């Protein structure tokens, strides 16, 4: 079933938004492709809602342009932009029933009653709400209200779907279920979607590409896997997933051999990072994920072994997060499968860690 008006692109060109004395969005340029699921991800206050509101037309940019299918829509009022929006708070009409909530946008557009009924039924069906038309919004659960907000956004056959943290009010299980439904909705409709979240797991699992924002600026635009494995800078490395940031290290390069001196006692062997040309003597930041560090067995005598004392185990079912105090580095987190580490490395004991840099992120300092 194709309910959508699919296949529209959005271009955000050098857009800046300044409120009195706050620059909420600073020179942001993005190209959202036809049918793409694009996520804006970043901490609270980084400008996600402001950017979405400018696409919807609820805010006007201070400078720059917003285009749909290459046409500037800066002067088009919100109700004529053909964008469907789900707000950070669902913003349903509490005094209306489900049908009337969903039908609202169609009535504003003065569609004939028969057409409204058919379109609302289609949206109800798509959001698995059939049979609930007569219910009062107040009597529904958070997840059901969320589906109504989504139905209300898609019923107008928008060119672009704008979703501002639509799942943030839901508990974890419902949230996971709604993530699957959102993904199905996107696959069914092919709607170009701009999704806002500050939950990185949600961003990685749903998106074709993710825009990481900080303080009104774009830090990186990448597909999820690239974002996780090749963060462009320290902010992205630390914001996406967990990562150990080692103290600044000096790169010692001779031919193809790279050593990184983290402190006088610790040097780690590595190789030329994928995207950076490092020079001998250059200072770098090394980031390494907890799942890439291992407890080294007694027979392990290779390179990149560091010693430290076990400070904590945090058992999490599928894995254990272990915190080790390494002199010269500080606290290092590692993640191992199951509960084996708890017996293998008792609290307070000295253990050896293997710290390979093959999958580390190495950035110029
Ligand atoms: N109408 C406004 N007047 C003044 N400042 C505003 C206004 N709206 C937003 N701001 C400021 O702009 C910045 C960005 O706000 P925005 O709501 O876009 O952030 P956000 O990324 O959506 O955050 P959150 O994750 O908390 O929803 C903040 O510093 C905020 O205080
Ligand atoms: Mg917001």
Short mmCIF file of C-alpha atoms and ligand atoms in Angstrom, two decimals:
data_model
loop_
_atom_site.label_atom_id
_atom_site.label_comp_id
_atom_site.label_asym_id
_atom_site.label_seq_id
_atom_site.Cartn_x
_atom_site.Cartn_y
_atom_site.Cartn_z
CA UNK A 1 0.00 0.00 0.00
CA UNK A 2 1.41 3.35 -0.89
CA UNK A 3 -0.20 6.06 1.18
CA UNK A 4 2.55 8.52 0.56
CA UNK A 5 3.62 11.22 -1.63
CA UNK A 6 7.06 9.60 -1.64
CA UNK A 7 10.35 10.64 -3.10
CA UNK A 8 10.98 14.23 -2.12
CA UNK A 9 14.34 15.72 -1.19
CA UNK A 10 15.05 18.40 1.40
CA UNK A 11 17.98 20.77 1.22
CA UNK A 12 19.05 22.88 4.14
CA UNK A 13 21.48 25.47 2.86
CA UNK A 14 23.72 27.43 5.26
CA UNK A 15 20.87 27.88 7.71
CA UNK A 16 21.40 29.96 10.85
CA UNK A 17 18.81 30.73 13.52
CA UNK A 18 19.47 33.31 16.19
CA UNK A 19 17.09 34.02 19.07
CA UNK A 20 17.70 37.30 20.96
CA UNK A 21 21.19 36.35 22.13
CA UNK A 22 21.38 32.59 21.44
CA UNK A 23 22.55 31.07 18.18
CA UNK A 24 20.45 27.90 18.19
CA UNK A 25 21.54 26.72 14.72
CA UNK A 26 24.76 27.85 13.06
CA UNK A 27 25.41 27.55 9.30
CA UNK A 28 23.90 24.10 8.92
CA UNK A 29 23.89 22.57 5.45
CA UNK A 30 22.30 19.17 4.83
CA UNK A 31 20.98 17.29 1.85
CA UNK A 32 18.26 14.80 2.77
CA UNK A 33 17.72 12.45 -0.15
CA UNK A 34 14.44 11.22 -1.56
CA UNK A 35 13.01 8.53 0.69
CA UNK A 36 15.84 8.79 3.18
CA UNK A 37 15.46 8.23 6.93
CA UNK A 38 17.72 10.94 8.32
CA UNK A 39 18.21 11.42 12.05
CA UNK A 40 19.29 14.55 13.89
CA UNK A 41 21.15 13.42 17.00
CA UNK A 42 22.71 15.51 19.73
CA UNK A 43 22.51 16.57 23.36
CA UNK A 44 19.74 18.70 24.80
CA UNK A 45 19.82 22.26 23.51
CA UNK A 46 21.97 21.56 20.42
CA UNK A 47 19.30 22.92 18.05
CA UNK A 48 17.47 19.80 16.81
CA UNK A 49 13.92 21.06 17.40
CA UNK A 50 14.79 24.50 16.06
CA UNK A 51 16.09 22.97 12.83
CA UNK A 52 13.01 20.76 12.44
CA UNK A 53 10.70 23.71 13.15
CA UNK A 54 12.38 25.67 10.37
CA UNK A 55 11.75 22.83 7.90
CA UNK A 56 8.10 22.75 9.02
CA UNK A 57 7.85 26.53 8.85
CA UNK A 58 7.06 27.10 12.53
CA UNK A 59 10.26 29.12 12.84
CA UNK A 60 11.87 31.32 10.20
CA UNK A 61 15.61 31.06 9.70
CA UNK A 62 17.71 34.16 10.34
CA UNK A 63 19.73 33.38 7.19
CA UNK A 64 20.09 30.59 4.65
CA UNK A 65 17.51 28.66 2.66
CA UNK A 66 15.34 25.57 2.94
CA UNK A 67 14.32 23.74 -0.21
CA UNK A 68 12.01 20.86 -1.03
CA UNK A 69 12.82 19.24 -4.37
CA UNK A 70 15.21 22.09 -5.03
CA UNK A 71 12.58 24.82 -4.61
CA UNK A 72 13.02 27.42 -1.89
CA UNK A 73 10.10 27.16 0.55
CA UNK A 74 11.18 29.98 2.86
CA UNK A 75 8.10 32.03 1.98
CA UNK A 76 5.65 29.12 2.04
CA UNK A 77 3.49 29.07 5.22
CA UNK A 78 3.59 25.89 7.35
CA UNK A 79 0.20 24.53 6.27
CA UNK A 80 1.20 24.69 2.62
CA UNK A 81 4.62 23.07 2.99
CA UNK A 82 3.20 19.55 2.87
CA UNK A 83 5.22 18.42 5.86
CA UNK A 84 3.70 16.12 8.49
CA UNK A 85 5.02 16.73 11.97
CA UNK A 86 4.96 14.81 15.23
CA UNK A 87 5.85 17.15 18.06
CA UNK A 88 8.14 16.49 21.02
CA UNK A 89 4.99 16.42 23.17
CA UNK A 90 2.34 14.66 21.08
CA UNK A 91 0.11 17.76 21.03
CA UNK A 92 -3.10 15.80 20.43
CA UNK A 93 -6.45 17.51 21.02
CA UNK A 94 -7.60 16.00 24.33
CA UNK A 95 -11.26 16.94 23.86
CA UNK A 96 -11.53 15.21 20.49
CA UNK A 97 -11.81 11.51 19.74
CA UNK A 98 -9.25 9.57 17.75
CA UNK A 99 -11.00 10.03 14.41
CA UNK A 100 -11.30 13.79 14.79
CA UNK A 101 -7.69 14.14 15.86
CA UNK A 102 -6.50 12.34 12.76
CA UNK A 103 -8.99 14.07 10.47
CA UNK A 104 -8.02 17.55 11.65
CA UNK A 105 -5.49 18.35 8.91
CA UNK A 106 -7.80 17.02 6.18
CA UNK A 107 -10.71 19.16 7.42
CA UNK A 108 -8.42 22.20 7.42
CA UNK A 109 -7.75 21.36 3.78
CA UNK A 110 -11.52 21.18 3.20
CA UNK A 111 -11.58 17.68 1.74
CA UNK A 112 -15.04 16.14 1.15
CA UNK A 113 -16.33 14.07 4.09
CA UNK A 114 -16.24 10.77 2.20
CA UNK A 115 -12.61 11.28 1.24
CA UNK A 116 -11.71 12.24 4.81
CA UNK A 117 -13.28 9.04 6.09
CA UNK A 118 -11.36 6.91 3.61
CA UNK A 119 -8.05 8.62 4.30
CA UNK A 120 -8.45 8.43 8.09
CA UNK A 121 -9.32 4.73 7.83
CA UNK A 122 -6.21 4.14 5.78
CA UNK A 123 -4.03 5.92 8.36
CA UNK A 124 -5.72 4.04 11.22
CA UNK A 125 -5.04 0.78 9.47
CA UNK A 126 -1.43 1.70 8.81
CA UNK A 127 -0.83 2.59 12.46
CA UNK A 128 -2.73 -0.48 13.73
CA UNK A 129 -5.45 1.64 15.32
CA UNK A 130 -8.51 0.30 13.50
CA UNK A 131 -11.54 0.14 15.78
CA UNK A 132 -10.33 2.95 18.02
CA UNK A 133 -11.82 5.84 16.04
CA UNK A 134 -14.45 6.67 18.67
CA UNK A 135 -12.16 6.56 21.71
CA UNK A 136 -11.22 9.69 23.62
CA UNK A 137 -7.54 10.50 23.44
CA UNK A 138 -7.40 10.82 27.24
CA UNK A 139 -8.40 7.15 27.62
CA UNK A 140 -5.46 5.87 25.59
CA UNK A 141 -2.01 4.70 26.61
CA UNK A 142 1.16 6.60 25.72
CA UNK A 143 1.96 4.16 22.91
CA UNK A 144 -1.53 4.49 21.42
CA UNK A 145 -1.37 8.29 21.62
CA UNK A 146 1.97 8.12 19.85
CA UNK A 147 0.42 6.11 17.03
CA UNK A 148 -2.36 8.67 16.69
CA UNK A 149 0.16 11.48 16.46
CA UNK A 150 1.90 9.52 13.69
CA UNK A 151 -1.40 8.78 11.93
CA UNK A 152 -2.26 12.48 12.05
CA UNK A 153 1.09 13.33 10.47
CA UNK A 154 0.89 10.80 7.61
CA UNK A 155 -2.82 11.18 6.81
CA UNK A 156 -2.21 14.38 4.86
CA UNK A 157 0.15 12.49 2.52
CA UNK A 158 3.05 14.76 3.36
CA UNK A 159 6.11 15.15 1.18
CA UNK A 160 8.30 14.99 4.27
CA UNK A 161 7.69 13.44 7.68
CA UNK A 162 9.19 15.37 10.61
CA UNK A 163 9.43 13.51 13.92
CA UNK A 164 10.64 15.31 17.04
CA UNK A 165 11.64 12.72 19.67
CA UNK A 166 8.40 10.82 19.12
CA UNK A 167 9.41 7.89 21.32
CA UNK A 168 11.07 9.65 24.24
CA UNK A 169 8.05 9.46 26.55
CA UNK A 170 7.61 5.71 26.15
CA UNK A 171 9.05 3.03 28.43
CA UNK A 172 11.84 0.87 27.07
CA UNK A 173 9.85 -2.09 25.75
CA UNK A 174 7.22 0.03 24.07
CA UNK A 175 9.93 2.18 22.66
CA UNK A 176 11.65 -0.80 21.04
CA UNK A 177 8.31 -1.97 19.63
CA UNK A 178 7.56 1.50 18.23
CA UNK A 179 11.04 1.65 16.69
CA UNK A 180 10.19 -1.48 14.71
CA UNK A 181 6.83 0.03 13.70
CA UNK A 182 8.43 3.28 12.62
CA UNK A 183 10.89 1.36 10.50
CA UNK A 184 8.04 -0.63 8.92
CA UNK A 185 6.11 2.57 8.29
CA UNK A 186 9.12 4.04 6.55
CA UNK A 187 9.62 0.93 4.44
CA UNK A 188 5.94 0.85 3.46
CA UNK A 189 5.62 4.53 2.61
CA UNK A 190 9.09 5.42 1.39
CA UNK A 191 8.52 8.82 2.98
CA UNK A 192 11.48 11.14 3.32
CA UNK A 193 11.81 11.35 7.09
CA UNK A 194 13.70 13.65 9.43
CA UNK A 195 13.76 12.10 12.87
CA UNK A 196 15.06 13.82 16.00
CA UNK A 197 16.42 11.99 19.01
CA UNK A 198 19.06 12.31 21.69
CA UNK A 199 19.20 8.52 22.03
CA UNK A 200 22.17 7.23 20.07
CA UNK A 201 20.97 3.61 20.05
CA UNK A 202 17.73 4.70 18.45
CA UNK A 203 19.62 6.78 15.90
CA UNK A 204 21.94 3.91 14.94
CA UNK A 205 19.16 1.33 14.63
CA UNK A 206 16.65 3.36 12.60
CA UNK A 207 18.55 5.64 10.28
CA UNK A 208 19.96 5.57 6.79
CA UNK A 209 22.21 8.44 7.86
CA UNK A 210 22.71 10.32 11.10
CA UNK A 211 23.57 13.98 11.61
CA UNK A 212 25.44 14.52 14.87
CA UNK A 213 24.95 18.05 16.17
CA UNK A 214 26.56 19.95 19.00
CA UNK A 215 25.87 23.56 19.97
CA UNK A 216 23.97 24.35 16.81
CA UNK A 217 26.60 22.94 14.47
CA UNK A 218 26.91 19.75 12.45
CA UNK A 219 29.76 17.54 13.66
CA UNK A 220 29.37 14.62 11.25
CA UNK A 221 26.91 13.21 8.73
CA UNK A 222 27.36 9.46 8.21
CA UNK A 223 25.70 6.10 7.93
CA UNK A 224 25.40 4.39 11.35
CA UNK A 225 28.29 1.94 10.96
CA UNK A 226 30.68 4.62 9.80
CA UNK A 227 29.62 6.88 12.63
CA UNK A 228 30.48 4.19 15.16
CA UNK A 229 33.70 2.96 13.60
CA UNK A 230 35.04 6.20 12.11
CA UNK A 231 33.92 9.15 14.21
CA UNK A 232 35.19 12.40 12.74
CA UNK A 233 36.20 14.03 15.99
CA UNK A 234 36.39 13.57 19.75
CA UNK A 235 32.85 14.81 20.32
CA UNK A 236 31.33 12.20 18.01
CA UNK A 237 33.64 9.45 19.34
CA UNK A 238 32.51 10.13 22.91
CA UNK A 239 28.85 10.78 22.11
CA UNK A 240 28.21 7.62 20.07
CA UNK A 241 28.51 4.54 22.26
CA UNK A 242 31.03 4.14 25.03
CA UNK A 243 34.69 4.76 24.40
CA UNK A 244 37.92 5.10 26.39
CA UNK A 245 39.75 8.35 25.70
CA UNK A 246 43.44 7.74 26.45
CA UNK A 247 45.70 10.62 27.50
CA UNK A 248 47.25 12.53 24.60
CA UNK A 249 49.98 10.42 23.03
CA UNK A 250 53.07 11.18 20.94
CA UNK A 251 53.32 9.39 17.62
CA UNK A 252 56.72 7.79 16.96
CA UNK A 253 56.91 6.80 13.36
CA UNK A 254 59.68 4.89 11.67
CA UNK A 255 58.85 3.61 8.21
CA UNK A 256 55.64 1.61 8.46
CA UNK A 257 55.93 1.21 12.24
CA UNK A 258 53.87 3.42 14.49
CA UNK A 259 54.28 3.60 18.24
CA UNK A 260 52.21 5.85 20.42
CA UNK A 261 53.80 6.99 23.67
CA UNK A 262 50.89 7.44 26.07
CA UNK A 263 53.14 8.08 29.09
CA UNK A 264 56.83 7.31 29.80
CA UNK A 265 55.94 3.74 30.89
CA UNK A 266 53.35 2.92 28.23
CA UNK A 267 53.82 2.80 24.48
CA UNK A 268 51.31 1.11 22.19
CA UNK A 269 51.97 -0.28 18.73
CA UNK A 270 49.62 0.74 15.99
CA UNK A 271 49.36 1.51 12.35
CA UNK A 272 48.60 4.43 10.11
CA UNK A 273 44.98 5.43 10.82
CA UNK A 274 42.65 5.16 7.83
CA UNK A 275 42.07 8.82 7.12
CA UNK A 276 44.92 10.68 8.78
CA UNK A 277 48.49 11.05 7.62
CA UNK A 278 50.43 11.16 10.89
CA UNK A 279 53.89 12.66 11.23
CA UNK A 280 56.67 11.60 13.54
CA UNK A 281 56.40 13.47 16.82
CA UNK A 282 52.78 14.50 16.28
CA UNK A 283 50.40 14.46 19.26
CA UNK A 284 47.26 12.36 18.89
CA UNK A 285 44.11 11.41 20.76
CA UNK A 286 43.47 7.66 20.92
CA UNK A 287 39.93 6.39 21.51
CA UNK A 288 39.22 2.71 22.05
CA UNK A 289 35.91 0.96 22.61
CA UNK A 290 35.40 -1.25 25.72
CA UNK A 291 34.64 -4.28 23.52
CA UNK A 292 38.06 -4.04 21.85
CA UNK A 293 40.05 -4.45 25.09
CA UNK A 294 40.63 -7.93 26.50
CA UNK A 295 41.92 -9.46 29.68
CA UNK A 296 45.28 -10.97 28.73
CA UNK A 297 45.90 -14.52 29.86
CA UNK A 298 49.17 -15.53 31.60
CA UNK A 299 50.67 -16.77 28.33
CA UNK A 300 50.02 -13.46 26.63
CA UNK A 301 53.36 -11.76 26.11
CA UNK A 302 52.74 -9.78 22.99
CA UNK A 303 52.79 -6.05 22.51
CA UNK A 304 50.21 -3.61 23.84
CA UNK A 305 49.88 -5.22 27.25
CA UNK A 306 49.19 -2.82 30.12
CA UNK A 307 48.73 -3.65 33.80
CA UNK A 308 46.23 -2.29 36.26
CA UNK A 309 44.02 -3.03 39.24
CA UNK A 310 40.43 -4.12 38.95
CA UNK A 311 38.26 -1.34 40.39
CA UNK A 312 34.73 -2.54 39.55
CA UNK A 313 32.62 -5.09 37.72
CA UNK A 314 29.21 -4.13 36.46
CA UNK A 315 27.32 -7.28 35.48
CA UNK A 316 24.76 -6.62 32.75
CA UNK A 317 23.48 -10.04 31.77
CA UNK A 318 24.84 -10.45 28.25
CA UNK A 319 28.15 -8.86 29.23
CA UNK A 320 30.20 -7.52 32.10
CA UNK A 321 31.65 -4.05 32.11
CA UNK A 322 34.95 -4.04 34.03
CA UNK A 323 36.74 -0.93 35.21
CA UNK A 324 40.50 -1.16 35.61
CA UNK A 325 42.78 1.49 37.09
CA UNK A 326 45.89 1.61 34.89
CA UNK A 327 48.78 3.76 36.20
CA UNK A 328 49.70 6.35 33.57
CA UNK A 329 46.30 6.09 31.83
CA UNK A 330 43.62 6.17 34.51
CA UNK A 331 40.35 4.23 34.49
CA UNK A 332 39.95 1.92 31.51
CA UNK A 333 36.61 0.23 30.74
CA UNK A 334 36.39 -3.11 29.03
CA UNK A 335 33.44 -5.24 28.09
CA UNK A 336 33.51 -9.01 28.04
CA UNK A 337 30.87 -11.61 27.32
CA UNK A 338 28.81 -13.08 30.15
CA UNK A 339 30.13 -13.13 33.70
CA UNK A 340 33.53 -14.83 33.22
CA UNK A 341 35.52 -11.67 34.02
CA UNK A 342 34.14 -11.52 37.56
CA UNK A 343 35.95 -14.75 38.54
CA UNK A 344 38.87 -14.31 36.18
CA UNK A 345 39.80 -10.88 37.50
CA UNK A 346 38.79 -10.51 41.17
CA UNK A 347 38.17 -7.02 42.52
CA UNK A 348 41.41 -5.36 43.61
CA UNK A 349 43.68 -7.86 41.84
CA UNK A 350 46.32 -6.84 39.33
CA UNK A 351 45.56 -7.94 35.80
CA UNK A 352 47.06 -7.51 32.35
CA UNK A 353 45.01 -6.02 29.55
CA UNK A 354 45.54 -6.42 25.85
CA UNK A 355 44.94 -3.09 24.11
CA UNK A 356 45.18 -3.59 20.34
CA UNK A 357 44.88 -0.42 18.31
CA UNK A 358 43.57 -2.08 15.10
CA UNK A 359 40.08 -0.74 15.67
CA UNK A 360 41.00 2.29 17.74
CA UNK A 361 40.13 5.77 16.55
CA UNK A 362 43.26 7.91 16.27
CA UNK A 363 42.79 11.62 15.68
CA UNK A 364 45.34 14.45 15.57
CA UNK A 365 45.33 16.33 18.89
N1 LIG B 1 11.87 30.48 21.15
C1 LIG B 1 13.11 30.52 21.67
N2 LIG B 1 13.61 31.64 22.22
C2 LIG B 1 14.87 31.69 22.71
N3 LIG B 1 15.72 30.67 22.71
C3 LIG B 1 15.30 29.52 22.17
C4 LIG B 1 13.97 29.38 21.62
N4 LIG B 1 13.84 28.10 21.17
C5 LIG B 1 15.00 27.49 21.40
N5 LIG B 1 15.89 28.33 22.01
C6 LIG B 1 17.28 28.00 22.39
O1 LIG B 1 17.94 27.47 21.26
C7 LIG B 1 18.78 26.37 21.63
C8 LIG B 1 18.36 25.13 20.87
O2 LIG B 1 17.08 24.69 21.33
P1 LIG B 1 16.33 23.44 20.72
O3 LIG B 1 14.99 23.37 21.36
O4 LIG B 1 16.37 23.51 19.24
O5 LIG B 1 17.25 22.25 21.24
P2 LIG B 1 17.04 20.67 21.14
O6 LIG B 1 18.28 20.12 20.51
O7 LIG B 1 15.74 20.36 20.48
O8 LIG B 1 17.01 20.21 22.68
P3 LIG B 1 16.15 19.06 23.41
O9 LIG B 1 16.88 17.75 23.13
O10 LIG B 1 16.23 19.43 24.85
O11 LIG B 1 14.76 19.06 22.88
C9 LIG B 1 18.67 26.26 23.14
O12 LIG B 1 19.74 26.97 23.71
C10 LIG B 1 17.34 26.92 23.45
O13 LIG B 1 17.34 27.45 24.74
MG1 LIG B 2 14.00 19.42 21.12
#
